[in-house]
PDB file of C-alpha atoms in Angstrom:
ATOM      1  CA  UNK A  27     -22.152  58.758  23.647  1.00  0.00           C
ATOM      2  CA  UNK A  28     -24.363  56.323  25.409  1.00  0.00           C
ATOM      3  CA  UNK A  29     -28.023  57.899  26.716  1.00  0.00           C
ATOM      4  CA  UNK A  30     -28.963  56.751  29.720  1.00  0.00           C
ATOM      5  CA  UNK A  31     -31.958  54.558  30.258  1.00  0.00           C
ATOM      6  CA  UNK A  32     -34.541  53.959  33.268  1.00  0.00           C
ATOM      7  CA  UNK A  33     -32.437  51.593  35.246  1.00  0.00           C
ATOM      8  CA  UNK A  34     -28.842  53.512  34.702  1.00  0.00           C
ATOM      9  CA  UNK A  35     -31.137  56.434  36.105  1.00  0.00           C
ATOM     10  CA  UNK A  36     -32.336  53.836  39.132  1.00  0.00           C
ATOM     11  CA  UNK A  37     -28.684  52.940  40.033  1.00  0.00           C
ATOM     12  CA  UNK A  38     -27.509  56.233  39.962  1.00  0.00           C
ATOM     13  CA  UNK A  39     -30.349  57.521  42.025  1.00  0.00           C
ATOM     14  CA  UNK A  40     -29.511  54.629  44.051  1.00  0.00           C
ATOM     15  CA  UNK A  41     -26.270  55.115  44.746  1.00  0.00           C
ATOM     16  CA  UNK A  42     -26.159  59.449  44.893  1.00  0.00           C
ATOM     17  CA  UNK A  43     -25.827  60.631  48.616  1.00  0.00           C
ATOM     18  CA  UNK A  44     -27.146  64.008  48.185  1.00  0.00           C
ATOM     19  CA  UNK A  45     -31.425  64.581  47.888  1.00  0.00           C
ATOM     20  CA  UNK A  46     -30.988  67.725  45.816  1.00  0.00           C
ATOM     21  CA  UNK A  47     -29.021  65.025  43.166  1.00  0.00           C
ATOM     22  CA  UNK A  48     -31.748  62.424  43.625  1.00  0.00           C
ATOM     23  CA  UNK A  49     -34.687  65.141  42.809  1.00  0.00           C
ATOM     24  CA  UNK A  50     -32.165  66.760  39.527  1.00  0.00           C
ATOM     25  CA  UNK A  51     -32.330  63.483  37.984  1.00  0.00           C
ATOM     26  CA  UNK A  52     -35.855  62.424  38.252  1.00  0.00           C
ATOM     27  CA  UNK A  53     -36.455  65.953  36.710  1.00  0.00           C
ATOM     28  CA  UNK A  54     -34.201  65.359  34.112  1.00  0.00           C
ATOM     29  CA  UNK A  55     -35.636  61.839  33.316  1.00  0.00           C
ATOM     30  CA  UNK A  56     -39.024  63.278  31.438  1.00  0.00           C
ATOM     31  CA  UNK A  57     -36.445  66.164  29.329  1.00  0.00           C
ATOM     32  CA  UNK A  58     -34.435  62.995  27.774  1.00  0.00           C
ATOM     33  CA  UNK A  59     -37.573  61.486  26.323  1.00  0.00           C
ATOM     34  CA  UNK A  60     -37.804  58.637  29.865  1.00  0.00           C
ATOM     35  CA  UNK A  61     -41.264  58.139  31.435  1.00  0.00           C
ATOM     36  CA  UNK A  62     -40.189  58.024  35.695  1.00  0.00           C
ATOM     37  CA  UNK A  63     -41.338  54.753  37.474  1.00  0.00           C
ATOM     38  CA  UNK A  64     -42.388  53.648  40.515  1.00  0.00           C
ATOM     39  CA  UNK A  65     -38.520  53.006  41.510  1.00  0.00           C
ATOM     40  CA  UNK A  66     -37.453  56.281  40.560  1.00  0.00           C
ATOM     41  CA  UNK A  67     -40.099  57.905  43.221  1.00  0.00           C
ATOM     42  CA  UNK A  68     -39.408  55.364  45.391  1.00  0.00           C
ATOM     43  CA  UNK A  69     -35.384  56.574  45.614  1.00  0.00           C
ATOM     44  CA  UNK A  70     -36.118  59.955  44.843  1.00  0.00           C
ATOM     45  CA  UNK A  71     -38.694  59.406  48.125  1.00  0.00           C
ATOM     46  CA  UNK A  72     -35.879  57.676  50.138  1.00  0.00           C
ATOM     47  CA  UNK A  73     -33.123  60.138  49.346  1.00  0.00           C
ATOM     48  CA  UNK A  74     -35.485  62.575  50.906  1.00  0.00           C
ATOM     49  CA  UNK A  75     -36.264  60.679  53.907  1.00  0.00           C
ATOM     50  CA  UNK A  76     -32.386  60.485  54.418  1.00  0.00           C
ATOM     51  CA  UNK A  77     -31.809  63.841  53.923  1.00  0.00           C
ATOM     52  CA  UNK A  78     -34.411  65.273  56.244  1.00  0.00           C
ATOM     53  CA  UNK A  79     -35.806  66.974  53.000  1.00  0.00           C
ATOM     54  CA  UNK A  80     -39.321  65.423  53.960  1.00  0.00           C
ATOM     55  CA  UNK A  81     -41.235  68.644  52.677  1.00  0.00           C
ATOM     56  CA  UNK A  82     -40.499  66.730  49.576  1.00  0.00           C
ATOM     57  CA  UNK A  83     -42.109  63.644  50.123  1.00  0.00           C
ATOM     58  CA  UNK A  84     -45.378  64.795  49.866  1.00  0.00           C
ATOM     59  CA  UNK A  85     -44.845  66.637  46.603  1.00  0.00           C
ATOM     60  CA  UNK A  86     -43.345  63.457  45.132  1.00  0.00           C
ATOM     61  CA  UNK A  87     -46.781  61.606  46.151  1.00  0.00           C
ATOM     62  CA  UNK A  88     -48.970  64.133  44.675  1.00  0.00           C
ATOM     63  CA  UNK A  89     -46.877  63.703  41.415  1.00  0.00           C
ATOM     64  CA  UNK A  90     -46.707  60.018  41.476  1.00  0.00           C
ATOM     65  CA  UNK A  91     -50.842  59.830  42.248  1.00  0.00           C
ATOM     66  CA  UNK A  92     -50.974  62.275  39.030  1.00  0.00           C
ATOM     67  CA  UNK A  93     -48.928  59.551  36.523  1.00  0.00           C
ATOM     68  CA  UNK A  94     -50.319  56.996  38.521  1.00  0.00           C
ATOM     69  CA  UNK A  95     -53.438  56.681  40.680  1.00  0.00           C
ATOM     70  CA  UNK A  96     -53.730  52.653  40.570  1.00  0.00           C
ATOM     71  CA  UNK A  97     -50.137  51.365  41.822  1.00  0.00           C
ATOM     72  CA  UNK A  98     -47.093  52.155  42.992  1.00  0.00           C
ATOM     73  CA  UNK A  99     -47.171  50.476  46.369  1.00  0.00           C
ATOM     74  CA  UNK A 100     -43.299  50.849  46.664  1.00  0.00           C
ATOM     75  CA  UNK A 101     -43.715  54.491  46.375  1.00  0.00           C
ATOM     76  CA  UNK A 102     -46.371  54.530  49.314  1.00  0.00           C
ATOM     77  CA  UNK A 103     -44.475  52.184  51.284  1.00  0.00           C
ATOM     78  CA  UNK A 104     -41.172  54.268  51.178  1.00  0.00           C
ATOM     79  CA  UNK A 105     -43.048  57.632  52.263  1.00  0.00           C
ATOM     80  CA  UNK A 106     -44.760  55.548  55.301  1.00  0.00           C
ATOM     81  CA  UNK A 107     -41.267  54.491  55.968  1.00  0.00           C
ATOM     82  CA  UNK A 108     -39.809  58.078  55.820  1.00  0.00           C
ATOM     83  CA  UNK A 109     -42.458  59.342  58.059  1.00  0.00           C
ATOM     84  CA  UNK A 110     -41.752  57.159  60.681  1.00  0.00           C
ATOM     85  CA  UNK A 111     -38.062  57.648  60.821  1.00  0.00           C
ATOM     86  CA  UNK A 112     -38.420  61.099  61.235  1.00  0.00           C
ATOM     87  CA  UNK A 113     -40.639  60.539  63.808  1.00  0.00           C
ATOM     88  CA  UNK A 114     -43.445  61.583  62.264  1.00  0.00           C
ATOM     89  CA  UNK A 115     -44.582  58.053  62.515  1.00  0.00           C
ATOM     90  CA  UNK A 116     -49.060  59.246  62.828  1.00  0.00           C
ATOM     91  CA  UNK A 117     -48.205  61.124  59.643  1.00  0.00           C
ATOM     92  CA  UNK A 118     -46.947  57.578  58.113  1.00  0.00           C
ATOM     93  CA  UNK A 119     -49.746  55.666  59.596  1.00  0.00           C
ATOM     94  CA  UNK A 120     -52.218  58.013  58.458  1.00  0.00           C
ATOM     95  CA  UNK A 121     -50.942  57.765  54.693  1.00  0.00           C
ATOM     96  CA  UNK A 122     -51.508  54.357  54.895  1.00  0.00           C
ATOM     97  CA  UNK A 123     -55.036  54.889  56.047  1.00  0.00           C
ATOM     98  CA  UNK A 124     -55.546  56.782  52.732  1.00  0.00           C
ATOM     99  CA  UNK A 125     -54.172  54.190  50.809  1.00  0.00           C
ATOM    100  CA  UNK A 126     -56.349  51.570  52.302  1.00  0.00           C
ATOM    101  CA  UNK A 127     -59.437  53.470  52.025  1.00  0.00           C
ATOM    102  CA  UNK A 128     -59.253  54.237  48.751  1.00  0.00           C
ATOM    103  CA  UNK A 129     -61.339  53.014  45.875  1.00  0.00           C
ATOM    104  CA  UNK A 130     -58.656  53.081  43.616  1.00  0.00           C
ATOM    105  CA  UNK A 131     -55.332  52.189  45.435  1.00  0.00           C
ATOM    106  CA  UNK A 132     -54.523  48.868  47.425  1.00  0.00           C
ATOM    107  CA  UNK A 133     -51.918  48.410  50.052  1.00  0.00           C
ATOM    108  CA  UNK A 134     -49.764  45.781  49.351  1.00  0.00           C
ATOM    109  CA  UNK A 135     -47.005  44.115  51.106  1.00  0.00           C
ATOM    110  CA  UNK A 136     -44.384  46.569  50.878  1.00  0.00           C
ATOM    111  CA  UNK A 137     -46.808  49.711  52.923  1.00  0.00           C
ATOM    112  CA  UNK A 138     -48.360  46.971  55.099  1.00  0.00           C
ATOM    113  CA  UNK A 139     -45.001  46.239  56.350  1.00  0.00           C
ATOM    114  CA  UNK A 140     -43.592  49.978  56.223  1.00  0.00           C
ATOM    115  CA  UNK A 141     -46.801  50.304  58.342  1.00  0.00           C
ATOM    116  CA  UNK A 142     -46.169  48.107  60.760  1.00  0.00           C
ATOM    117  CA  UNK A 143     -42.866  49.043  61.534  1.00  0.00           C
ATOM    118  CA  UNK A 144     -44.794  52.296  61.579  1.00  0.00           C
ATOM    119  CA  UNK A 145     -46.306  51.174  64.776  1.00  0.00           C
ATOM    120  CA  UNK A 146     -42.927  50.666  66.705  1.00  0.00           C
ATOM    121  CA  UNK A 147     -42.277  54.594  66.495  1.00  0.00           C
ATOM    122  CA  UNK A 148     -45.658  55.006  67.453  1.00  0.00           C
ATOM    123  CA  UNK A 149     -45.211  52.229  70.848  1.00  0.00           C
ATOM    124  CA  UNK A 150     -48.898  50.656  68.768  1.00  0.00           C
ATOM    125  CA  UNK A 151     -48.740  46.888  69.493  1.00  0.00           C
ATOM    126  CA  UNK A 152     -52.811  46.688  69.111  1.00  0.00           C
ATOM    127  CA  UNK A 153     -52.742  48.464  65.574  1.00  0.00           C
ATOM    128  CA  UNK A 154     -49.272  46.496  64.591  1.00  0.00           C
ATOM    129  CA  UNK A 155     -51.274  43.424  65.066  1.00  0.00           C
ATOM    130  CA  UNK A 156     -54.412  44.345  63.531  1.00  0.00           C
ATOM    131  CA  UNK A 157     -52.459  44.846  60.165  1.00  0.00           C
ATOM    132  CA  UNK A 158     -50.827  41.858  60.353  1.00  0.00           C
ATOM    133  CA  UNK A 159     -54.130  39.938  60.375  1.00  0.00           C
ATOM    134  CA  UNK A 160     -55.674  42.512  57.879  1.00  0.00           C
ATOM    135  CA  UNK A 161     -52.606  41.950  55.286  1.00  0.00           C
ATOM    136  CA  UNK A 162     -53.401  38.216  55.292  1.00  0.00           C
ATOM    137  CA  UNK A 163     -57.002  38.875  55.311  1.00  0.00           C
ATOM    138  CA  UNK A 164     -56.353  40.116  51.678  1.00  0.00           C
ATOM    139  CA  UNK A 165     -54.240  37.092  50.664  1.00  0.00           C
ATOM    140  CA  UNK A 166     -51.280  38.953  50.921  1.00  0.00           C
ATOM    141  CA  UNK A 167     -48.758  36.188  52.675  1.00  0.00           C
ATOM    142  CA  UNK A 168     -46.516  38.008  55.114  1.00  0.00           C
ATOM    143  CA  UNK A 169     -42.427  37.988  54.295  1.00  0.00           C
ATOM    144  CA  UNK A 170     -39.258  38.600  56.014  1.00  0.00           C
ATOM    145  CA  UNK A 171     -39.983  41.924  56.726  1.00  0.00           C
ATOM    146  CA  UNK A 172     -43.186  41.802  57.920  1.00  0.00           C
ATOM    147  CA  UNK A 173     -41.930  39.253  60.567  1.00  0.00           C
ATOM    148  CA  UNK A 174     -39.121  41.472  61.456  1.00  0.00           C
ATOM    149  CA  UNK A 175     -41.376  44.820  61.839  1.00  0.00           C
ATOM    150  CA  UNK A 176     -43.504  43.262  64.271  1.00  0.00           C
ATOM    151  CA  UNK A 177     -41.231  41.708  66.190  1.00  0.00           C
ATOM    152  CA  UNK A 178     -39.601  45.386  66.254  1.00  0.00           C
ATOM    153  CA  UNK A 179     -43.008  46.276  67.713  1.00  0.00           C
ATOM    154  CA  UNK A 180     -42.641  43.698  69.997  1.00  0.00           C
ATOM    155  CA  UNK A 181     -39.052  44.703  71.067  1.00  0.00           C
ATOM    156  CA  UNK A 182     -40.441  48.409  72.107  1.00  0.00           C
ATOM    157  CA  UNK A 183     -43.327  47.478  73.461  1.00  0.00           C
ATOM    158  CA  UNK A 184     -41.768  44.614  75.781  1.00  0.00           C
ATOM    159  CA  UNK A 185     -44.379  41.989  74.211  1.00  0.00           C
ATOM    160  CA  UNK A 186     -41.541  39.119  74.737  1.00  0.00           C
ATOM    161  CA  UNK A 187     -44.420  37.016  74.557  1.00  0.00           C
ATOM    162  CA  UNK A 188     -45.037  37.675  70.890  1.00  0.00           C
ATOM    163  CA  UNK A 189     -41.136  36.471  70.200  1.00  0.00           C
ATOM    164  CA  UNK A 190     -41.467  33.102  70.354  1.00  0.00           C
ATOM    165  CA  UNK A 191     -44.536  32.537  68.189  1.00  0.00           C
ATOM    166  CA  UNK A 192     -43.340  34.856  65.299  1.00  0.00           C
ATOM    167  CA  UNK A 193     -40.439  33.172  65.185  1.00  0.00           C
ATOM    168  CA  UNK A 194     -41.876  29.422  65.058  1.00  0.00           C
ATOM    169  CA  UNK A 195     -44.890  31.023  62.580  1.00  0.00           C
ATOM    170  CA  UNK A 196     -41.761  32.434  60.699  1.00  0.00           C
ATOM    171  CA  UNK A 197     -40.011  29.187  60.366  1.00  0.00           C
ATOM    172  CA  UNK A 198     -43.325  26.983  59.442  1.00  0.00           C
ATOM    173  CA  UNK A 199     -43.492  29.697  56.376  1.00  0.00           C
ATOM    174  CA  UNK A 200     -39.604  28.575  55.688  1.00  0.00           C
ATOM    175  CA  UNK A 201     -38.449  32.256  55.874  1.00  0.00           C
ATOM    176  CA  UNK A 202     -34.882  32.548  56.610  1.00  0.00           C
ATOM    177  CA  UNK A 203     -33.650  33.178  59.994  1.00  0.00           C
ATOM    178  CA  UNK A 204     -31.422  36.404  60.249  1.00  0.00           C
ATOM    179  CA  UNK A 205     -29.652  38.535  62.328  1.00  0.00           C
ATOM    180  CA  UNK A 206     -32.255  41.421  62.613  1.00  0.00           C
ATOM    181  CA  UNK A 207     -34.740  39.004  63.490  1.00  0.00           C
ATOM    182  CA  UNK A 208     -33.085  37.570  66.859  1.00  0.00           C
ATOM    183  CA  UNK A 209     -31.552  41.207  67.560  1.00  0.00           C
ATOM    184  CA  UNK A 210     -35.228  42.533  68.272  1.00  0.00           C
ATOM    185  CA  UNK A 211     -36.318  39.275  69.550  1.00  0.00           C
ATOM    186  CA  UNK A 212     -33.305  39.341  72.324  1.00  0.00           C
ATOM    187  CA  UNK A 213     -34.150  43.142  72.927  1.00  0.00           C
ATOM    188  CA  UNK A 214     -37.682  42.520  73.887  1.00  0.00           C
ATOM    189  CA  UNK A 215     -36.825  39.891  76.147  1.00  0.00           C
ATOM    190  CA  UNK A 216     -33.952  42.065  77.549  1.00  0.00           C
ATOM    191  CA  UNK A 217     -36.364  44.854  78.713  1.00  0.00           C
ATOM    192  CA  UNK A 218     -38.988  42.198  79.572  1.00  0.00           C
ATOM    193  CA  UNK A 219     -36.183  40.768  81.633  1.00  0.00           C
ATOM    194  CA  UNK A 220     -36.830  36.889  80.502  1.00  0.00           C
ATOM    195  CA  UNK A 221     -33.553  36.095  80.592  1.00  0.00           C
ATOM    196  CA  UNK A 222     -33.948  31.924  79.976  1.00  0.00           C
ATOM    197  CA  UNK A 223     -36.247  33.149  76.492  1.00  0.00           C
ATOM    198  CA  UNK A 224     -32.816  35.781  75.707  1.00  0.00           C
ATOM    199  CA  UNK A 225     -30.865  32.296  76.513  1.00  0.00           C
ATOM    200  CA  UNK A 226     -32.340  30.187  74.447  1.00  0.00           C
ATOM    201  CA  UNK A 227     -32.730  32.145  71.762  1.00  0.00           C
ATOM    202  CA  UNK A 228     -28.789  33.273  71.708  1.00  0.00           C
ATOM    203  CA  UNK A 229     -28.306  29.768  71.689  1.00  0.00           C
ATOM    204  CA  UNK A 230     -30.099  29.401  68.418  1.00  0.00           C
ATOM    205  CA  UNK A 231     -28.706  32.487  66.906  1.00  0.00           C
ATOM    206  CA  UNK A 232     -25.108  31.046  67.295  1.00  0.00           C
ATOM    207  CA  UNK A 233     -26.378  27.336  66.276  1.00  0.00           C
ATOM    208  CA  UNK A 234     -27.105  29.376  63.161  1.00  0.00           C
ATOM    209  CA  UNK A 235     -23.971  30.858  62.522  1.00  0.00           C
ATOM    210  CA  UNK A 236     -25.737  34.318  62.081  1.00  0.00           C
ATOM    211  CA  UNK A 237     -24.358  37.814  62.953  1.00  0.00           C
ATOM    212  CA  UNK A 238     -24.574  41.612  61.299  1.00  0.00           C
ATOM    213  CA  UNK A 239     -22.066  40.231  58.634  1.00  0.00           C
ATOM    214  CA  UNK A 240     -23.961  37.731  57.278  1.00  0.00           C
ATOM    215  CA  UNK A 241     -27.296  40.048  57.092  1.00  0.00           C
TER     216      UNK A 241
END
């Protein structure tokens, strides 16, 4: 029959609901002659996340620094993510310290972003910010998600005024406008009660045709 490869082992991992599943078949990977990538920690980390396994996450790390200790900023960024959605959002944060700190391993846009939606578990406008700046600071232009994890920040930390310039910064970079992106802008006016900013910006969220469907 047909052997898998690395990417029919990526879509499976992908797709498998179970973390026990996910873990079986990046083990497997090395015992049929396949070298694991960054992807394949990065789902194997995910799968984890999801399945409250997160005892796993850090042994997945130490593995991945082992076959790689330059890259993998996927991996990094998916642990940081899985940290803060268990609510363990300082041990997330701190990761990323590491990463930044290190001699050998640079953050890139994929753990500055996990990191700043990091700082909306943690209620950490200030730091949020700070990485924002610091991202661009090493030429690394900010995307979609970027925009969208701060403005998360700024929904649960009721910084409304942050809404409106991330939005018009968003649109000078000719990022698409999305759903996600007006639902936490309308939620941090909504507990800053500013209901003519919520307004206006329904307005232009139905002017746009946009809603969870077309996400």
């Amino acid at each position: 029959g047909v052997r898998p490869d690395g990417l029919a082992y990526e879509a499976a991992m992908r797709a498998v609901r179970q973390w026990r599943h996910a873990l079986d078949m990046l083990a497997e990977m090395p015992r049929r002659g396949l070298t694991p990538q960054a992807e394949h920690y990065r789902r194997a980390i995910t799968a984890c996340a999801c399945g409250k396994a997160m005892r796993f996450v850090a042994l997945l790390l130490a593995d991945w620094r082992k076959r790689d200790p330059i890259g993998g900023d996927q991996v990094y960024a998916a642990a940081i993510r899985g940290y803060a959605y268990d609510s363990q959002w300082r041990r997330g944060l701190e990761l990323f310290q590491r990463v930044q700190s290190s001699p050998q391993v640079r953050p890139g846009l994929h753990s500055y972003s996990s990191a700043i939606a990091a700082c909306a578990h943690a209620n950490d406008p200030r730091y949020a910010l700070e990485l924002f700046y610091a991202m661009q600071s090493d030429n690394i232009p900010p995307d979609s998600l970027a925009y969208d994890s701060l403005l998360h920040v700024a929904e649960a930390s009721q910084r409304w005024g942050w809404t409106r310039d991330l939005l018009d910064a968003r649109n000078k970079m000719g990022i698409p406008r999305s759903f996600t992106m007006y639902h936490a802008a309308l939620n941090a006016c909504r507990r800053s009660k500013r209901w003519d900013l919520a307004l206006q910006l329904f307005s232009q969220m139905q002017a746009s045709d946009l809603s969870p469907n077309h996400e």
